[in-house]
Short mmCIF file of C-alpha atoms and ligand atoms in Angstrom, two decimals:
data_model
loop_
_atom_site.label_atom_id
_atom_site.label_comp_id
_atom_site.label_asym_id
_atom_site.label_seq_id
_atom_site.Cartn_x
_atom_site.Cartn_y
_atom_site.Cartn_z
CA ALA A 1 50.85 -41.16 137.75
CA GLY A 2 49.44 -44.12 139.59
CA THR A 3 47.65 -42.14 142.30
CA PRO A 4 43.94 -41.59 142.58
CA ALA A 5 42.83 -38.45 140.81
CA ALA A 6 41.91 -35.48 142.93
CA ILE A 7 38.37 -34.41 143.45
CA GLY A 8 36.82 -33.39 140.18
CA GLY A 9 39.70 -34.86 138.21
CA ASP A 10 38.24 -38.29 137.67
CA ALA A 11 34.68 -39.26 136.87
CA ARG A 12 34.92 -42.27 139.19
CA ARG A 13 35.43 -39.98 142.16
CA ARG A 14 32.79 -37.40 141.32
CA PRO A 15 30.67 -36.31 144.27
CA SER A 16 27.20 -37.72 144.48
CA ARG A 17 24.28 -35.35 144.19
CA ARG A 18 24.46 -34.91 147.92
CA GLY A 19 28.00 -33.60 147.52
CA ARG A 20 29.59 -36.59 149.21
CA LEU A 21 32.66 -38.20 147.72
CA PRO A 22 33.29 -41.93 147.82
CA GLY A 23 35.45 -42.67 150.82
CA ARG A 24 35.44 -39.13 152.10
CA GLN A 25 33.60 -37.17 154.69
CA ASP A 26 31.04 -34.78 153.38
CA TRP A 27 32.80 -31.74 151.93
CA SER A 28 29.60 -29.89 151.13
CA SER A 29 30.31 -27.40 153.92
CA TRP A 30 33.16 -26.12 151.78
CA PRO A 31 31.72 -25.93 148.25
CA HIS A 32 34.28 -23.39 147.00
CA TYR A 33 37.12 -25.45 148.40
CA GLN A 34 35.69 -28.61 146.92
CA ALA A 35 35.32 -26.94 143.53
CA ALA A 36 38.89 -25.63 143.59
CA ALA A 37 40.53 -28.89 142.54
CA SER A 38 42.57 -26.97 139.97
CA GLY A 39 43.20 -23.98 142.24
CA PHE A 40 41.62 -20.74 143.34
CA ARG A 41 41.34 -18.04 140.71
CA GLY A 42 42.08 -14.42 141.46
CA TYR A 43 45.64 -14.85 142.76
CA TRP A 44 49.26 -14.47 141.77
CA TYR A 45 51.26 -17.69 141.59
CA PRO A 46 55.03 -18.22 141.36
CA VAL A 47 55.76 -20.43 138.37
CA ALA A 48 59.51 -20.38 137.66
CA PHE A 49 62.79 -18.82 138.63
CA SER A 50 63.35 -15.55 136.78
CA SER A 51 66.70 -16.80 135.53
CA HIS A 52 64.98 -19.73 133.80
CA ILE A 53 62.77 -17.51 131.66
CA THR A 54 64.62 -16.34 128.59
CA GLY A 55 63.86 -15.46 124.97
CA LYS A 56 63.15 -19.14 124.38
CA PRO A 57 59.40 -19.75 124.89
CA LYS A 58 58.62 -21.97 127.85
CA ALA A 59 55.37 -23.90 128.31
CA ILE A 60 53.81 -24.07 131.73
CA THR A 61 50.45 -25.21 133.07
CA LEU A 62 48.80 -23.21 135.82
CA LEU A 63 45.33 -23.90 137.21
CA GLY A 64 44.87 -26.26 134.27
CA GLU A 65 45.59 -23.49 131.73
CA ARG A 66 48.38 -23.90 129.21
CA ILE A 67 50.51 -20.78 129.16
CA VAL A 68 53.59 -19.76 127.19
CA VAL A 69 56.10 -17.60 129.03
CA ILE A 70 58.86 -15.67 127.30
CA ARG A 71 61.28 -12.85 128.10
CA ASP A 72 61.69 -10.00 125.63
CA ASP A 73 63.91 -6.96 126.18
CA GLY A 74 64.17 -7.83 129.89
CA LYS A 75 60.45 -8.15 130.51
CA VAL A 76 58.50 -11.39 130.95
CA TYR A 77 55.24 -11.98 129.07
CA ALA A 78 52.66 -14.74 129.29
CA LEU A 79 50.03 -15.73 126.71
CA LYS A 80 47.62 -18.59 126.27
CA ASP A 81 49.61 -21.42 124.76
CA ARG A 82 47.27 -22.51 121.97
CA CYS A 83 47.37 -20.73 118.62
CA PRO A 84 43.86 -19.48 117.76
CA HIS A 85 44.41 -20.58 114.15
CA ARG A 86 44.78 -24.35 114.46
CA GLY A 87 45.66 -24.87 118.09
CA VAL A 88 49.40 -25.45 117.90
CA PRO A 89 51.24 -24.48 121.12
CA LEU A 90 52.90 -21.11 120.68
CA SER A 91 55.63 -22.41 123.00
CA TYR A 92 56.88 -24.50 120.04
CA GLY A 93 57.40 -21.26 118.13
CA ASN A 94 59.95 -18.50 118.41
CA GLN A 95 60.52 -14.81 117.86
CA GLN A 96 60.71 -13.61 114.27
CA PHE A 97 60.24 -9.93 115.22
CA PRO A 98 61.08 -8.11 118.48
CA GLY A 99 58.20 -7.87 120.92
CA THR A 100 56.29 -10.76 119.32
CA ILE A 101 56.00 -14.53 119.26
CA SER A 102 55.32 -16.49 116.08
CA CYS A 103 53.44 -19.77 115.90
CA PRO A 104 55.68 -22.46 114.36
CA TYR A 105 52.98 -23.80 112.03
CA HIS A 106 51.85 -20.98 109.74
CA GLY A 107 53.64 -18.02 111.28
CA TRP A 108 50.78 -16.17 112.94
CA THR A 109 52.63 -13.56 114.96
CA PHE A 110 51.29 -12.06 118.18
CA ASP A 111 52.21 -8.93 120.09
CA LEU A 112 53.57 -10.05 123.47
CA GLU A 113 52.09 -7.13 125.39
CA THR A 114 48.55 -7.13 124.02
CA GLY A 115 48.21 -10.52 122.34
CA ALA A 116 47.06 -8.77 119.13
CA LEU A 117 47.72 -10.60 115.87
CA LYS A 118 50.32 -8.31 114.26
CA ALA A 119 51.39 -10.29 111.21
CA VAL A 120 50.76 -13.53 109.37
CA ILE A 121 54.03 -14.51 107.74
CA THR A 122 52.39 -16.96 105.30
CA ASP A 123 49.76 -14.44 104.16
CA GLY A 124 51.94 -11.43 103.47
CA PRO A 125 52.25 -8.00 105.09
CA GLN A 126 48.68 -7.03 104.16
CA SER A 127 46.95 -10.10 105.62
CA PRO A 128 43.41 -8.92 106.35
CA ILE A 129 43.06 -11.06 109.47
CA CYS A 130 45.66 -8.95 111.27
CA GLY A 131 44.06 -6.84 114.00
CA LYS A 132 40.99 -9.09 114.09
CA VAL A 133 42.35 -11.75 116.42
CA THR A 134 43.69 -11.33 119.95
CA GLN A 135 45.40 -14.02 121.94
CA PRO A 136 44.56 -13.92 125.68
CA THR A 137 47.44 -12.65 127.83
CA TYR A 138 48.23 -12.92 131.54
CA GLU A 139 49.63 -10.32 133.89
CA VAL A 140 53.17 -11.08 134.98
CA GLU A 141 55.41 -9.79 137.77
CA GLU A 142 58.83 -10.72 139.08
CA ARG A 143 59.41 -10.93 142.83
CA LEU A 144 61.84 -12.86 145.05
CA GLY A 145 63.78 -14.00 141.99
CA MET A 146 60.71 -15.70 140.55
CA VAL A 147 58.14 -15.09 137.82
CA TRP A 148 54.55 -14.74 139.09
CA ILE A 149 51.43 -15.01 136.95
CA PHE A 150 47.95 -13.81 137.82
CA VAL A 151 45.05 -16.11 136.96
CA GLY A 152 41.66 -14.49 137.36
CA ASP A 153 38.25 -14.27 135.77
CA GLY A 154 38.75 -11.16 133.72
CA GLU A 155 39.07 -8.76 136.64
CA ASP A 156 42.07 -6.44 137.00
CA ALA A 157 44.85 -8.13 138.92
CA PRO A 158 45.36 -6.66 142.38
CA PRO A 159 48.91 -5.42 143.03
CA ILE A 160 51.07 -8.45 143.72
CA ASP A 161 52.45 -6.72 146.81
CA ASP A 162 48.98 -6.90 148.34
CA GLN A 163 49.21 -10.66 148.18
CA LEU A 164 52.80 -11.25 149.27
CA PRO A 165 53.39 -11.86 152.99
CA GLU A 166 53.73 -8.42 154.57
CA GLU A 167 57.22 -8.95 155.92
CA LEU A 168 58.50 -9.85 152.46
CA ARG A 169 56.87 -6.77 151.00
CA ASP A 170 58.09 -4.37 153.66
CA ASN A 171 61.63 -5.61 154.33
CA PRO A 172 64.48 -6.30 151.95
CA ALA A 173 64.97 -10.06 152.14
CA VAL A 174 67.51 -12.48 150.79
CA VAL A 175 66.03 -15.76 149.74
CA GLY A 176 67.00 -19.31 148.96
CA ALA A 177 64.37 -21.21 147.05
CA ARG A 178 63.55 -24.50 145.43
CA ILE A 179 60.78 -25.21 142.91
CA GLN A 180 59.71 -28.82 142.44
CA ALA A 181 57.00 -30.34 140.26
CA ARG A 182 55.07 -32.82 142.39
CA VAL A 183 52.30 -35.32 141.88
CA GLY A 184 49.08 -34.79 143.81
CA ASN A 185 46.34 -32.25 144.23
CA TRP A 186 47.53 -28.92 145.62
CA ARG A 187 44.94 -28.92 148.43
CA PHE A 188 46.22 -32.14 149.93
CA ALA A 189 49.77 -30.89 149.60
CA CYS A 190 48.83 -27.65 151.34
CA GLU A 191 46.89 -29.46 154.03
CA ASN A 192 49.77 -31.88 154.55
CA GLY A 193 52.10 -28.92 154.96
CA TYR A 194 49.92 -27.22 157.56
CA ASP A 195 48.67 -30.43 159.20
CA GLU A 196 49.58 -30.09 162.84
CA GLY A 197 49.82 -33.78 163.64
CA HIS A 198 52.22 -34.70 160.87
CA ALA A 199 54.91 -32.31 162.03
CA LYS A 200 54.87 -34.11 165.36
CA TYR A 201 55.16 -37.61 164.00
CA LEU A 202 55.99 -37.98 160.32
CA HIS A 203 58.91 -35.59 160.56
CA ARG A 204 60.36 -37.21 163.66
CA THR A 205 62.81 -38.97 161.37
CA ALA A 206 63.81 -35.88 159.41
CA LEU A 207 67.42 -34.91 159.85
CA TRP A 208 66.24 -31.32 160.14
CA ARG A 209 65.09 -32.21 163.65
CA LEU A 210 68.66 -32.51 164.77
CA PHE A 211 68.71 -28.75 164.59
CA LYS A 212 65.18 -27.54 165.19
CA ALA A 213 62.74 -28.20 167.99
CA MET A 214 59.29 -29.52 167.26
CA PRO A 215 56.50 -30.40 169.62
CA VAL A 216 55.21 -33.91 170.12
CA TRP A 217 51.79 -32.88 171.22
CA ASN A 218 50.41 -29.77 172.74
CA GLU A 219 47.42 -27.62 173.19
CA THR A 220 46.80 -25.58 170.13
CA ARG A 221 44.59 -22.62 169.50
CA ILE A 222 43.85 -21.36 166.04
CA VAL A 223 44.03 -17.61 165.75
CA ARG A 224 43.01 -15.62 162.71
CA ARG A 225 44.85 -12.39 162.10
CA GLY A 226 44.20 -10.53 158.87
CA ARG A 227 44.35 -13.01 156.04
CA TRP A 228 46.40 -15.58 157.96
CA ILE A 229 45.39 -18.25 160.42
CA TYR A 230 47.96 -19.30 163.00
CA ARG A 231 48.48 -22.34 165.13
CA VAL A 232 49.33 -21.06 168.57
CA GLN A 233 50.96 -23.84 170.54
CA GLU A 234 50.97 -23.19 174.23
CA ALA A 235 53.12 -26.03 175.49
CA GLN A 236 54.95 -29.06 174.32
CA HIS A 237 55.79 -32.39 175.83
CA TRP A 238 58.68 -34.56 174.91
CA ASP A 239 57.71 -37.82 176.55
CA ALA A 240 54.83 -39.35 178.47
CA ASP A 241 53.27 -42.55 179.67
CA PHE A 242 50.60 -43.96 177.44
CA PRO A 243 48.51 -45.99 179.93
CA GLY A 244 48.97 -49.70 179.48
CA LEU A 245 51.36 -49.22 176.56
CA GLY A 246 54.51 -47.68 177.85
CA ARG A 247 56.57 -44.57 177.52
CA TRP A 248 56.97 -42.71 174.25
CA SER A 249 59.34 -39.90 173.57
CA ASN A 250 60.42 -38.20 170.43
CA GLN A 251 63.93 -38.16 171.79
CA ALA A 252 64.27 -41.86 171.23
CA TRP A 253 65.54 -41.49 167.72
CA TYR A 254 68.53 -39.24 168.20
CA LYS A 255 68.93 -39.08 171.99
CA LEU A 256 69.56 -35.40 172.33
CA LYS A 257 68.85 -33.45 175.46
CA PRO A 258 65.49 -31.73 175.53
CA PRO A 259 65.70 -28.46 173.66
CA LYS A 260 65.94 -25.35 175.80
CA GLN A 261 62.75 -24.08 174.30
CA VAL A 262 60.08 -25.98 176.18
CA ALA A 263 57.10 -23.68 176.10
CA ASN A 264 55.48 -21.15 173.88
CA ILE A 265 57.22 -22.25 170.74
CA GLY A 266 54.46 -20.50 168.94
CA ASN A 267 56.04 -17.13 169.35
CA THR A 268 59.53 -16.25 168.32
CA GLY A 269 59.53 -13.79 171.21
CA SER A 270 60.69 -16.68 173.37
CA HIS A 271 64.01 -16.61 171.58
CA ARG A 272 66.78 -14.18 172.37
CA LYS A 273 68.26 -14.36 168.92
CA VAL A 274 65.37 -12.85 167.06
CA ASN A 275 65.91 -10.88 163.94
CA PRO A 276 64.21 -7.50 164.44
CA ALA A 277 62.59 -7.66 161.04
CA ILE A 278 60.88 -10.85 162.10
CA ALA A 279 60.15 -9.99 165.73
CA ALA A 280 58.55 -6.69 164.74
CA GLU A 281 55.77 -8.59 163.10
CA GLU A 282 54.85 -10.32 166.35
CA PHE A 283 53.64 -13.45 164.70
CA PRO A 284 51.26 -15.10 167.11
CA GLY A 285 52.11 -18.61 165.97
CA PHE A 286 54.93 -20.71 164.62
CA ALA A 287 52.96 -21.94 161.60
CA SER A 288 50.39 -20.01 159.62
CA VAL A 289 48.58 -20.43 156.34
CA SER A 290 46.92 -18.05 153.93
CA MET A 291 45.26 -17.99 150.53
CA PRO A 292 45.79 -19.20 147.93
CA GLY A 293 47.76 -21.97 149.64
CA VAL A 294 50.78 -20.33 151.28
CA LEU A 295 52.35 -21.80 154.37
CA ARG A 296 54.60 -19.70 156.61
CA ILE A 297 56.85 -21.12 159.32
CA VAL A 298 58.53 -18.51 161.48
CA TYR A 299 61.93 -19.47 162.83
CA PRO A 300 63.98 -17.15 165.00
CA THR A 301 66.28 -15.86 162.31
CA PHE A 302 64.45 -16.63 159.10
CA ILE A 303 61.03 -17.42 157.71
CA HIS A 304 60.19 -20.39 155.57
CA TYR A 305 57.34 -20.29 153.04
CA GLU A 306 55.72 -23.00 151.00
CA PHE A 307 53.67 -21.93 148.01
CA TYR A 308 51.44 -24.75 146.79
CA VAL A 309 50.87 -23.85 143.16
CA PRO A 310 48.11 -25.75 141.34
CA VAL A 311 49.28 -27.06 137.98
CA ASP A 312 46.06 -28.98 137.44
CA ALA A 313 43.83 -31.22 139.56
CA ASP A 314 46.49 -33.91 139.82
CA ASN A 315 49.77 -32.01 139.98
CA HIS A 316 51.23 -29.03 141.75
CA LEU A 317 54.43 -27.08 142.14
CA TYR A 318 56.05 -27.04 145.53
CA VAL A 319 57.82 -23.71 145.88
CA GLY A 320 59.88 -23.61 149.06
CA VAL A 321 61.35 -20.25 149.98
CA MET A 322 63.65 -19.47 152.87
CA ALA A 323 63.88 -15.73 153.57
CA ASN A 324 66.37 -13.96 155.77
CA PHE A 325 66.35 -10.26 156.55
CA GLU A 326 70.04 -9.58 157.03
CA LYS A 327 71.82 -7.07 154.84
CA GLY A 328 75.22 -6.75 153.16
CA ILE A 329 77.98 -9.07 154.26
CA ARG A 330 75.71 -10.65 156.87
CA THR A 331 73.77 -12.32 154.09
CA LEU A 332 76.77 -14.51 153.32
CA PRO A 333 76.36 -16.92 156.27
CA PHE A 334 72.69 -17.29 155.30
CA TYR A 335 73.54 -18.24 151.73
CA ALA A 336 76.31 -20.56 152.91
CA LYS A 337 73.93 -22.27 155.31
CA TYR A 338 71.15 -22.49 152.74
CA LEU A 339 73.26 -23.88 149.93
CA GLY A 340 75.40 -26.04 152.22
CA ALA A 341 72.68 -27.63 154.33
CA VAL A 342 69.19 -26.17 154.41
CA ARG A 343 68.47 -26.71 150.73
CA TRP A 344 69.16 -30.39 151.12
CA LEU A 345 68.01 -30.96 154.71
CA PHE A 346 64.85 -28.92 154.69
CA HIS A 347 63.76 -28.24 151.13
CA GLY A 348 64.95 -31.71 150.18
CA GLN A 349 64.73 -34.46 152.79
CA PHE A 350 62.26 -32.86 155.20
CA SER A 351 59.76 -31.60 152.66
CA GLY A 352 60.32 -34.76 150.60
CA GLN A 353 58.51 -36.60 153.40
CA ASP A 354 55.47 -34.45 152.69
CA LYS A 355 55.84 -35.16 149.00
CA TRP A 356 55.56 -38.91 149.31
CA MET A 357 52.74 -38.61 151.81
CA VAL A 358 50.76 -36.54 149.30
CA GLU A 359 51.44 -39.12 146.62
CA VAL A 360 50.07 -41.95 148.73
CA THR A 361 47.26 -40.09 150.48
CA ASP A 362 45.89 -37.83 147.75
CA ALA A 363 42.13 -37.57 148.30
CA PRO A 364 42.21 -39.88 151.32
CA PRO A 365 39.23 -40.95 153.35
CA GLU A 366 39.07 -38.77 156.40
CA ARG A 367 38.00 -39.40 159.95
CA LEU A 368 39.44 -36.39 161.68
CA TYR A 369 40.92 -36.06 165.18
CA ARG A 370 41.66 -33.17 167.51
CA PRO A 371 44.79 -31.73 165.86
CA ASP A 372 42.95 -31.62 162.53
CA ASP A 373 41.14 -28.52 163.70
CA SER A 374 43.90 -26.59 161.93
CA LEU A 375 42.83 -28.16 158.62
CA LEU A 376 39.18 -27.35 159.19
CA GLN A 377 40.05 -23.76 160.01
CA TRP A 378 42.09 -23.49 156.83
CA ARG A 379 39.21 -24.81 154.74
CA LYS A 380 36.90 -22.38 156.49
CA LEU A 381 39.22 -19.49 155.71
CA ALA A 382 39.43 -20.54 152.05
CA GLU A 383 35.67 -20.80 151.90
CA GLU A 384 35.02 -17.39 153.43
CA VAL A 385 37.61 -15.55 151.39
CA THR A 386 36.38 -17.15 148.16
CA GLU A 387 32.77 -16.34 148.96
CA GLU A 388 33.78 -12.70 149.56
CA ARG A 389 35.57 -12.64 146.19
CA ALA A 390 32.56 -14.15 144.41
CA GLU A 391 30.32 -11.47 145.93
CA ARG A 392 32.77 -8.74 144.96
CA LEU A 393 32.98 -9.95 141.37
CA LYS A 394 29.22 -10.20 141.15
CA LEU A 395 28.92 -6.60 142.30
CA THR A 396 31.49 -5.32 139.82
CA GLY A 397 30.08 -7.50 137.05
CA ASP A 398 33.46 -9.14 136.43
CA LEU A 399 32.11 -12.63 136.89
CA GLY A 400 29.88 -13.81 134.09
FE1 FES B 501 49.33 -21.46 114.51
FE2 FES B 501 48.47 -22.04 112.12
S1 FES B 501 48.30 -23.18 113.92
S2 FES B 501 49.64 -20.38 112.72
#
């Protein structure tokens, strides 16, 4: 798509034997992260809205794997999308019998649940190959109005609820969401989302900032809690003298008064209007990130998530989810606000700025500065968690 391929996606950009990539700092400290150009295995990923998956087979690509997704009798199934006979995508086929999918070419027909070859329409009811071929299947769940697929290495999928952010698992939430296919490697998209410096500068022109406060610069600590790392921002400044250059303020663009919230924006506890479901969690920071590439931004009355879903080394899905924990009639203002403004302002214009930055900076050279500590901590987290998984799989013999 006109952008440099991500690491591993293009022979011209392959690391040298010393693990160094042309134009990049040495990534050899994060070998798992470097190797995960097409995503980390062993996780659940959201791939589509539930309402978009019907009895008509749909082809998707996830972590470079071609998968056919189909709904049958209310349940969603996923199978490898290449017929084992002659390689035709099963997603071009259809259902000739309930609970199955038939390849369009010669009518090999697979059980949706097990992937077992149940019938071969062009070889009669007694076809001897039946029962001898099994098409690989994927575990599927539906949560938050979306279909999630587990991609692993043959191990049993952990319960999806173990992977979802705790507050989504433990509280009924109403959500507004947007799924967009985007160009660029998922890691750079995820890093761009969590990148502390960009929120302070790139997004200064986002209309969203008419409504929400953001720091210009501050002192940030990175705190790890459970499987999340947080940016804890202790103070923020809205203008200052840059010696010999002049004064710079992020108010220059829209000339609003300084927001009331001038310190400790990292903790929603500084707000009076905190939703109990959110406050109870006591998030130590405004922005946090977790595996396998999930960004969480805690606002006073809702939480915003970005799931960076690897399609392949050069493409990803941006899944933006806004969750609110109101119930009953009180959900109506949330939906009105989401559909009337937030969907366009935040999931559209604001996050669109990240989109074009990923397109132009995918696999950039890097000479890091102070605020980039958040990125290094994220890579470190990914590295540690992946190493732990590799050890675990070795012990259980699930990894070949
Ligand atoms: Fe699928 Fe022949 S290629 S049935």
